[in-house]
GROMACS .gro file of C-alpha atoms in nm:
model
  415
    1MET     CA    1   6.741  12.153   7.794
    2ASN     CA    2   6.755  12.539   7.727
    3LEU     CA    3   6.407  12.579   7.715
    4LEU     CA    4   6.296  12.380   8.048
    5TRP     CA    5   6.536  12.715   8.204
    6LEU     CA    6   6.359  12.963   7.997
    7GLY     CA    7   6.018  12.810   8.148
    8ILE     CA    8   6.144  12.810   8.516
    9ALA     CA    9   6.220  13.131   8.448
   10LEU     CA   10   5.900  13.239   8.265
   11LEU     CA   11   5.739  13.141   8.589
   12LEU     CA   12   5.894  13.282   8.839
   13LEU     CA   13   5.864  13.589   8.701
   14PRO     CA   14   5.493  13.628   8.841
   15ALA     CA   15   5.646  13.505   9.197
   16LEU     CA   16   5.893  13.773   9.235
   17TRP     CA   17   5.621  14.086   9.134
   18LEU     CA   18   5.414  13.926   9.388
   19VAL     CA   19   5.685  13.984   9.635
   20ILE     CA   20   5.749  14.324   9.475
   21LEU     CA   21   5.428  14.433   9.472
   22PRO     CA   22   5.331  14.528   9.787
   23LEU     CA   23   5.618  14.782   9.807
   24ARG     CA   24   5.444  14.985   9.539
   25ARG     CA   25   5.163  15.051   9.864
   26THR     CA   26   5.361  15.112  10.105
   27ARG     CA   27   5.356  15.543  10.010
   28PRO     CA   28   4.976  15.581   9.986
   29LEU     CA   29   4.932  15.382  10.287
   30HIS     CA   30   5.163  15.604  10.491
   31ASP     CA   31   5.034  15.875  10.374
   32ALA     CA   32   4.686  15.770  10.424
   33GLN     CA   33   4.695  15.643  10.778
   34GLN     CA   34   4.915  15.986  10.894
   35ALA     CA   35   4.632  16.247  10.768
   36PHE     CA   36   4.411  16.005  10.978
   37GLU     CA   37   4.564  16.019  11.276
   38THR     CA   38   4.664  16.398  11.187
   39LYS     CA   39   4.307  16.486  11.162
   40GLN     CA   40   4.163  16.281  11.486
   41ARG     CA   41   3.962  16.472  11.758
   42THR     CA   42   3.941  16.242  12.015
   43ASP     CA   43   4.140  16.432  12.274
   44ALA     CA   44   3.926  16.742  12.165
   45GLN     CA   45   3.597  16.511  12.277
   46ASN     CA   46   3.720  16.393  12.550
   47VAL     CA   47   3.773  16.772  12.684
   48ALA     CA   48   3.436  16.813  12.568
   49VAL     CA   49   3.288  16.578  12.754
   50TYR     CA   50   3.472  16.697  13.058
   51ARG     CA   51   3.320  17.026  13.021
   52GLN     CA   52   2.974  16.930  13.026
   53ARG     CA   53   2.987  16.677  13.341
   54LEU     CA   54   3.210  16.960  13.498
   55ALA     CA   55   2.882  17.229  13.387
   56SER     CA   56   2.631  16.979  13.530
   57LEU     CA   57   2.806  16.935  13.876
   58GLU     CA   58   2.832  17.306  13.926
   59THR     CA   59   2.420  17.359  13.856
   60ALA     CA   60   2.302  17.108  14.087
   61HIS     CA   61   2.554  17.322  14.363
   62ALA     CA   62   2.348  17.632  14.253
   63ARG     CA   63   2.000  17.443  14.304
   64GLY     CA   64   2.170  17.297  14.673
   65GLU     CA   65   2.161  16.993  14.500
   66LEU     CA   66   2.549  16.897  14.591
   67ASP     CA   67   2.757  17.028  14.882
   68THR     CA   68   3.056  17.150  14.825
   69ALA     CA   69   3.254  16.851  14.942
   70ARG     CA   70   3.084  16.679  14.681
   71VAL     CA   71   3.120  16.906  14.418
   72GLU     CA   72   3.521  16.893  14.453
   73GLU     CA   73   3.526  16.527  14.443
   74GLY     CA   74   3.321  16.521  14.136
   75ARG     CA   75   3.509  16.742  13.975
   76LEU     CA   76   3.880  16.559  14.114
   77GLU     CA   77   3.692  16.196  13.909
   78LEU     CA   78   3.619  16.420  13.622
   79GLU     CA   79   3.992  16.561  13.578
   80ARG     CA   80   4.144  16.189  13.673
   81SER     CA   81   3.925  16.001  13.380
   82LEU     CA   82   3.996  16.302  13.159
   83LEU     CA   83   4.364  16.239  13.226
   84GLU     CA   84   4.358  15.898  13.154
   85ASP     CA   85   4.203  15.880  12.851
   86THR     CA   86   4.422  16.179  12.752
   87GLN     CA   87   4.735  15.978  12.786
   88VAL     CA   88   4.597  15.599  12.637
   89ARG     CA   89   4.511  15.783  12.275
   90ARG     CA   90   4.880  15.890  12.316
   91ARG     CA   91   5.034  15.644  11.953
   92THR     CA   92   5.346  15.517  11.853
   93PRO     CA   93   5.463  15.808  11.527
   94LEU     CA   94   5.410  15.593  11.198
   95LYS     CA   95   5.737  15.350  11.091
   96SER     CA   96   5.901  15.551  10.747
   97PRO     CA   97   5.715  15.401  10.402
   98GLN     CA   98   6.105  15.264  10.333
   99ALA     CA   99   6.171  15.091  10.636
  100GLY     CA  100   6.214  14.689  10.587
  101ARG     CA  101   6.311  14.739  10.174
  102LEU     CA  102   6.678  14.580  10.174
  103LEU     CA  103   6.441  14.235  10.252
  104VAL     CA  104   6.282  14.226   9.944
  105PRO     CA  105   6.581  14.158   9.786
  106LEU     CA  106   6.688  13.901  10.026
  107VAL     CA  107   6.378  13.694   9.953
  108MET     CA  108   6.380  13.718   9.606
  109VAL     CA  109   6.721  13.559   9.575
  110ALA     CA  110   6.603  13.303   9.839
  111LEU     CA  111   6.271  13.265   9.635
  112VAL     CA  112   6.476  13.176   9.291
  113VAL     CA  113   6.752  12.968   9.508
  114ALA     CA  114   6.526  12.799   9.647
  115SER     CA  115   6.306  12.677   9.381
  116LEU     CA  116   6.638  12.590   9.158
  117LEU     CA  117   6.772  12.363   9.481
  118TRP     CA  118   6.419  12.172   9.469
  119TYR     CA  119   6.377  12.140   9.140
  120GLN     CA  120   6.720  12.022   9.133
  121ARG     CA  121   6.587  11.751   9.399
  122GLU     CA  122   6.265  11.639   9.305
  123GLY     CA  123   6.291  11.768   8.893
  124ALA     CA  124   6.315  11.574   8.609
  125GLU     CA  125   6.569  11.681   8.494
  126GLY     CA  126   6.767  11.322   8.430
  127ASP     CA  127   6.414  11.208   8.286
  128LEU     CA  128   6.406  11.434   8.045
  129ALA     CA  129   6.756  11.380   7.955
  130LEU     CA  130   6.669  11.010   7.878
  131TYR     CA  131   6.393  11.125   7.674
  132ALA     CA  132   6.658  11.281   7.487
  133VAL     CA  133   6.863  11.017   7.460
  134HIS     CA  134   6.578  10.842   7.321
  135GLN     CA  135   6.467  11.065   7.046
  136GLU     CA  136   6.809  11.064   6.950
  137VAL     CA  137   6.885  10.752   6.876
  138ARG     CA  138   6.529  10.734   6.696
  139ASN     CA  139   6.610  10.989   6.504
  140SER     CA  140   6.894  10.938   6.389
  141PRO     CA  141   7.020  10.741   6.007
  142TYR     CA  142   7.258  10.509   6.193
  143GLY     CA  143   7.022  10.477   6.492
  144SER     CA  144   7.102  10.095   6.669
  145LEU     CA  145   7.053   9.849   6.981
  146ALA     CA  146   7.431   9.884   7.005
  147MET     CA  147   7.423  10.286   7.009
  148LEU     CA  148   7.119  10.356   7.266
  149ILE     CA  149   7.284  10.137   7.522
  150GLU     CA  150   7.617  10.307   7.472
  151ARG     CA  151   7.408  10.648   7.530
  152LEU     CA  152   7.212  10.478   7.805
  153GLU     CA  153   7.528  10.375   7.986
  154GLU     CA  154   7.697  10.740   8.006
  155GLN     CA  155   7.392  10.879   8.099
  156ALA     CA  156   7.443  10.548   8.388
  157LYS     CA  157   7.764  10.765   8.444
  158ARG     CA  158   7.601  11.068   8.490
  159GLN     CA  159   7.317  11.030   8.704
  160PRO     CA  160   7.397  10.667   8.896
  161ASP     CA  161   7.136  10.742   9.126
  162ASN     CA  162   6.833  10.755   8.845
  163PRO     CA  163   6.708  10.409   8.866
  164LYS     CA  164   6.459  10.508   8.548
  165VAL     CA  165   6.834  10.474   8.395
  166TRP     CA  166   6.911  10.112   8.507
  167MET     CA  167   6.565  10.028   8.417
  168SER     CA  168   6.600  10.107   8.028
  169LEU     CA  169   6.949   9.954   8.070
  170PHE     CA  170   6.861   9.616   8.199
  171PRO     CA  171   6.594   9.512   7.947
  172LEU     CA  172   6.892   9.584   7.657
  173TYR     CA  173   7.126   9.376   7.824
  174ARG     CA  174   6.897   9.096   7.818
  175ASP     CA  175   6.781   9.083   7.516
  176SER     CA  176   7.142   9.145   7.397
  177ASN     CA  177   7.244   8.834   7.562
  178ARG     CA  178   7.450   8.976   7.784
  179GLY     CA  179   7.324   8.824   8.083
  180ARG     CA  180   7.604   8.934   8.330
  181ASP     CA  181   7.553   9.313   8.242
  182ALA     CA  182   7.184   9.271   8.297
  183ILE     CA  183   7.223   9.079   8.637
  184ALA     CA  184   7.415   9.394   8.720
  185ALA     CA  185   7.170   9.683   8.624
  186LEU     CA  186   6.891   9.496   8.821
  187GLU     CA  187   7.093   9.476   9.101
  188ARG     CA  188   7.142   9.808   9.086
  189LEU     CA  189   6.817   9.935   9.045
  190ILE     CA  190   6.690   9.669   9.313
  191GLU     CA  191   6.918   9.836   9.528
  192LEU     CA  192   6.736  10.157   9.455
  193GLU     CA  193   6.404  10.055   9.442
  194GLY     CA  194   6.370   9.824   9.678
  195ARG     CA  195   6.386   9.424   9.709
  196GLN     CA  196   6.024   9.420   9.533
  197PRO     CA  197   5.844   9.098   9.414
  198SER     CA  198   5.846   9.201   9.024
  199LEU     CA  199   6.216   9.308   9.055
  200LEU     CA  200   6.366   9.006   9.251
  201ALA     CA  201   6.151   8.744   9.004
  202GLN     CA  202   6.310   8.931   8.726
  203LEU     CA  203   6.624   8.925   8.882
  204ALA     CA  204   6.589   8.491   8.929
  205GLN     CA  205   6.524   8.489   8.543
  206ILE     CA  206   6.823   8.614   8.417
  207GLN     CA  207   7.043   8.441   8.664
  208PHE     CA  208   6.803   8.084   8.591
  209PHE     CA  209   6.901   8.166   8.197
  210VAL     CA  210   7.252   8.293   8.249
  211ALA     CA  211   7.296   7.953   8.434
  212ASN     CA  212   7.217   7.727   8.162
  213ARG     CA  213   6.845   7.695   8.300
  214SER     CA  214   7.039   7.523   8.613
  215MET     CA  215   6.843   7.634   8.958
  216THR     CA  216   7.181   7.778   9.162
  217GLU     CA  217   7.123   7.842   9.511
  218GLU     CA  218   7.146   8.245   9.393
  219VAL     CA  219   6.845   8.151   9.186
  220GLN     CA  220   6.679   7.964   9.466
  221ALA     CA  221   6.652   8.205   9.706
  222LEU     CA  222   6.555   8.491   9.489
  223VAL     CA  223   6.267   8.240   9.453
  224ASP     CA  224   6.161   8.155   9.819
  225GLU     CA  225   6.226   8.561   9.880
  226THR     CA  226   5.991   8.652   9.592
  227LEU     CA  227   5.777   8.369   9.661
  228ASP     CA  228   5.720   8.440  10.044
  229LYS     CA  229   5.644   8.800   9.975
  230ASP     CA  230   5.385   8.723   9.643
  231PRO     CA  231   5.313   8.353   9.612
  232ARG     CA  232   5.127   8.464   9.275
  233GLN     CA  233   5.453   8.578   9.062
  234PRO     CA  234   5.400   8.526   8.757
  235THR     CA  235   5.786   8.523   8.617
  236VAL     CA  236   5.878   8.340   8.923
  237LEU     CA  237   5.617   8.070   8.883
  238GLY     CA  238   5.620   8.072   8.487
  239MET     CA  239   6.055   8.008   8.573
  240LEU     CA  240   5.998   7.689   8.750
  241GLY     CA  241   5.761   7.519   8.472
  242ILE     CA  242   6.063   7.590   8.255
  243HIS     CA  243   6.309   7.415   8.527
  244ALA     CA  244   5.992   7.138   8.568
  245PHE     CA  245   5.957   7.093   8.205
  246ASP     CA  246   6.335   7.022   8.148
  247ARG     CA  247   6.343   6.771   8.417
  248ALA     CA  248   6.041   6.592   8.244
  249ARG     CA  249   5.859   6.632   8.533
  250TYR     CA  250   5.518   6.794   8.322
  251GLU     CA  251   5.276   6.779   8.596
  252GLU     CA  252   5.469   7.008   8.775
  253ALA     CA  253   5.519   7.236   8.471
  254ILE     CA  254   5.162   7.233   8.386
  255ASP     CA  255   5.051   7.315   8.739
  256TYR     CA  256   5.300   7.654   8.736
  257TRP     CA  257   5.215   7.712   8.460
  258ARG     CA  258   4.883   7.736   8.468
  259ARG     CA  259   4.913   7.958   8.821
  260ALA     CA  260   5.119   8.152   8.616
  261ILE     CA  261   4.839   8.253   8.328
  262ALA     CA  262   4.627   8.374   8.646
  263GLY     CA  263   4.880   8.664   8.706
  264PHE     CA  264   5.019   8.773   8.383
  265ASP     CA  265   4.885   9.068   8.220
  266ASP     CA  266   5.024   9.044   7.889
  267PRO     CA  267   4.802   8.840   7.651
  268GLY     CA  268   5.091   8.700   7.487
  269SER     CA  269   5.320   8.563   7.738
  270ALA     CA  270   4.996   8.393   7.848
  271GLU     CA  271   4.954   8.245   7.562
  272ALA     CA  272   5.298   8.126   7.511
  273LEU     CA  273   5.248   7.989   7.850
  274ARG     CA  274   5.001   7.809   7.691
  275GLU     CA  275   5.131   7.669   7.406
  276GLY     CA  276   5.400   7.489   7.672
  277ILE     CA  277   5.125   7.390   7.855
  278ALA     CA  278   4.974   7.202   7.527
  279VAL     CA  279   5.337   7.032   7.518
  280ALA     CA  280   5.383   6.914   7.814
  281GLN     CA  281   5.023   6.763   7.817
  282GLN     CA  282   5.156   6.557   7.513
  283ARG     CA  283   5.408   6.455   7.632
  284LEU     CA  284   5.284   6.360   7.926
  285ASP     CA  285   5.020   6.119   7.760
  286ALA     CA  286   5.309   5.986   7.549
  287SER     CA  287   5.469   5.884   7.899
  288SER     CA  288   5.221   5.725   8.057
  289ASP     CA  289   5.162   5.492   7.777
  290GLN     CA  290   5.474   5.352   7.872
  291VAL     CA  291   5.470   5.339   8.228
  292ASP     CA  292   5.426   4.954   8.213
  293ALA     CA  293   5.712   4.869   8.011
  294HIS     CA  294   5.961   5.131   8.212
  295GLN     CA  295   5.862   4.983   8.485
  296ALA     CA  296   5.929   4.604   8.369
  297ALA     CA  297   6.262   4.706   8.210
  298GLN     CA  298   6.349   4.903   8.540
  299ASP     CA  299   6.207   4.510   8.712
  300GLY     CA  300   6.457   4.354   8.510
  301ALA     CA  301   6.777   4.527   8.574
  302SER     CA  302   6.833   4.824   8.790
  303LEU     CA  303   7.132   4.970   8.931
  304ALA     CA  304   7.130   5.303   9.232
  305VAL     CA  305   7.371   5.493   9.208
  306ARG     CA  306   7.489   5.807   9.479
  307VAL     CA  307   7.684   6.107   9.317
  308GLY     CA  308   7.885   6.372   9.514
  309LEU     CA  309   8.158   6.595   9.421
  310ALA     CA  310   8.452   6.649   9.600
  311GLU     CA  311   8.468   6.968   9.749
  312SER     CA  312   8.847   7.028   9.668
  313LEU     CA  313   8.727   7.051   9.287
  314ARG     CA  314   8.411   7.244   9.345
  315GLU     CA  315   8.537   7.548   9.263
  316ARG     CA  316   8.651   7.408   8.900
  317ALA     CA  317   8.284   7.289   8.835
  318ALA     CA  318   7.977   7.572   8.691
  319PRO     CA  319   7.671   7.488   8.833
  320GLY     CA  320   7.512   7.445   8.434
  321ASP     CA  321   7.850   7.183   8.363
  322THR     CA  322   7.687   6.901   8.182
  323VAL     CA  323   7.721   6.576   8.465
  324PHE     CA  324   7.764   6.218   8.275
  325VAL     CA  325   7.674   5.824   8.499
  326ILE     CA  326   7.776   5.612   8.271
  327ALA     CA  327   7.786   5.261   8.341
  328ARG     CA  328   8.012   4.967   8.125
  329ASP     CA  329   8.068   4.631   8.151
  330VAL     CA  330   8.339   4.514   8.267
  331ALA     CA  331   8.577   4.421   7.995
  332GLY     CA  332   8.510   4.707   7.758
  333GLU     CA  333   8.375   4.527   7.457
  334LEU     CA  334   8.002   4.722   7.435
  335PRO     CA  335   7.913   5.073   7.439
  336PRO     CA  336   7.792   5.214   7.717
  337LEU     CA  337   7.491   5.042   7.878
  338ALA     CA  338   7.317   5.310   8.050
  339VAL     CA  339   7.379   5.659   8.069
  340GLU     CA  340   7.235   5.900   8.293
  341ARG     CA  341   7.301   6.295   8.196
  342VAL     CA  342   7.238   6.596   8.453
  343THR     CA  343   7.396   6.865   8.601
  344VAL     CA  344   7.627   6.987   8.829
  345SER     CA  345   7.365   7.191   9.037
  346ASP     CA  346   7.164   6.869   9.108
  347LEU     CA  347   7.448   6.706   9.304
  348PRO     CA  348   7.445   6.549   9.515
  349LEU     CA  349   7.219   6.337   9.402
  350LYS     CA  350   7.112   5.938   9.365
  351VAL     CA  351   6.969   5.801   8.972
  352THR     CA  352   6.909   5.460   8.915
  353LEU     CA  353   6.992   5.307   8.540
  354GLY     CA  354   6.866   5.091   8.373
  355ASP     CA  355   6.774   4.899   8.073
  356ASN     CA  356   6.594   5.231   7.964
  357ASP     CA  357   6.896   5.441   7.997
  358ALA     CA  358   7.057   5.184   7.705
  359MET     CA  359   7.185   5.371   7.425
  360THR     CA  360   7.124   5.108   7.178
  361PRO     CA  361   6.932   4.746   7.231
  362ARG     CA  362   7.249   4.547   7.137
  363ALA     CA  363   7.423   4.701   7.476
  364ARG     CA  364   7.198   4.615   7.757
  365LEU     CA  365   7.260   4.613   8.183
  366SER     CA  366   7.060   4.289   8.222
  367GLN     CA  367   7.213   4.181   7.937
  368VAL     CA  368   7.558   4.179   8.231
  369ASN     CA  369   7.645   4.060   8.576
  370GLU     CA  370   7.895   4.340   8.713
  371VAL     CA  371   7.969   4.687   8.583
  372ARG     CA  372   8.191   4.922   8.573
  373LEU     CA  373   8.046   5.251   8.659
  374THR     CA  374   8.178   5.642   8.521
  375VAL     CA  375   8.073   5.976   8.649
  376ARG     CA  376   8.252   6.254   8.403
  377VAL     CA  377   8.178   6.695   8.457
  378SER     CA  378   8.179   6.812   8.124
  379ALA     CA  379   8.192   7.208   8.107
  380SER     CA  380   8.182   7.178   7.689
  381GLY     CA  381   7.923   6.898   7.763
  382GLU     CA  382   8.064   6.673   7.495
  383VAL     CA  383   8.052   6.319   7.552
  384THR     CA  384   8.357   6.241   7.481
  385PRO     CA  385   8.631   6.297   7.763
  386GLN     CA  386   8.838   6.639   7.756
  387PRO     CA  387   9.114   6.734   7.987
  388GLY     CA  388   9.017   6.900   8.225
  389ASP     CA  389   8.742   6.722   8.278
  390LEU     CA  390   8.646   6.591   8.649
  391ILE     CA  391   8.577   6.242   8.692
  392GLY     CA  392   8.479   6.015   8.947
  393GLU     CA  393   8.449   5.646   8.897
  394ALA     CA  394   8.327   5.259   9.107
  395GLY     CA  395   8.315   4.900   9.019
  396PRO     CA  396   8.318   4.670   8.976
  397VAL     CA  397   7.941   4.695   9.041
  398THR     CA  398   7.737   4.322   9.071
  399LEU     CA  399   7.359   4.438   8.965
  400GLY     CA  400   7.088   4.241   9.184
  401GLU     CA  401   7.220   4.253   9.476
  402PRO     CA  402   6.982   4.419   9.738
  403ASP     CA  403   7.274   4.655   9.897
  404SER     CA  404   7.248   5.062   9.924
  405PRO     CA  405   7.349   5.263   9.652
  406VAL     CA  406   7.656   5.239   9.458
  407GLU     CA  407   7.839   5.565   9.591
  408VAL     CA  408   8.068   5.806   9.359
  409THR     CA  409   8.246   6.127   9.426
  410ILE     CA  410   8.398   6.291   9.178
  411GLY     CA  411   8.760   6.344   9.288
  412ARG     CA  412   9.017   6.308   9.014
  413VAL     CA  413   9.040   6.586   8.704
  414VAL     CA  414   9.112   6.442   8.346
  415GLU     CA  415   9.504   6.507   8.237
   0.00000   0.00000   0.00000
């Protein structure tokens, strides 16, 4: 940093020299102008012209060409003209060569102060500090990711309005599995840089993974805003492909990933998406071979269930918590006949349970006439009920009746 200020001082020296330079010329210039005006013969020339014209008038009168009245009138005109020329030629005296010298030091001080203030406002002193931090950590034998984050956090306190600080911090938080810190850093960067589609897309992606790959209301709002500004934003399209893939919507995932590849400049990211497309295509082909068997199983025995969460318990459930929809025989003698697994972010939703949802071929919906329904929210994701889980129940429910879906509301806490 000392070298920076030394460089600024060296650049200011020529500027100050240019300000002082005119002072060195004031005395010679003043003396030359004074000598010129002293030696000037304009008044004498005007008198000589006056005398010549007066002599011409007298000569013409002597020859009888002009009478006395005309000669007197001409004489008066010549004297009036001589007087006017003499008055016009009078000049104000020259100012002293010392005049205005006190203004020069003021200008020099103002130039230095203005230069320093401009640099502090528009210069890159903060960026140089960031560069020094990176160099320090890189060259230190004890340098590590944690050390780099610590140094950058110090810079964030010193220069909170520098977007490059937050631009450096949020990917480090993300790679260190500090999702909440990454979100906070990225939100601060968006405050400084504006709601650019690329930044909004990264914020949506981080929030998506922090929420256990769930499309929460916050994530959906960011996705909508980003696609409204840039329908081809690759980060958001790639994330939507992941969301569709997780829910076995393979055709939708393939479509999102193909569109994302067209917008990625990074060959590595594009190659990763191509691998994802290949996996999705394999699963799509495998599932198409089982469509007929699956449909037959659904036609044999099925039960439609509409699941909702009571308003009083919404604050106790996180968007990424697991929701189990379970159908059991009324007597409770068999293993679960059908199990469907979703997340709280999917609620409310309608699911259809069938033989294909059975945990074992020995216990299926088609083997019974009535079932009991249990819907449970598990923060741990464990199949076995835990204290603090949220639960809702319904039944006995008769299978095969063409009524509307069975309504199950999650409204109780497991003790």
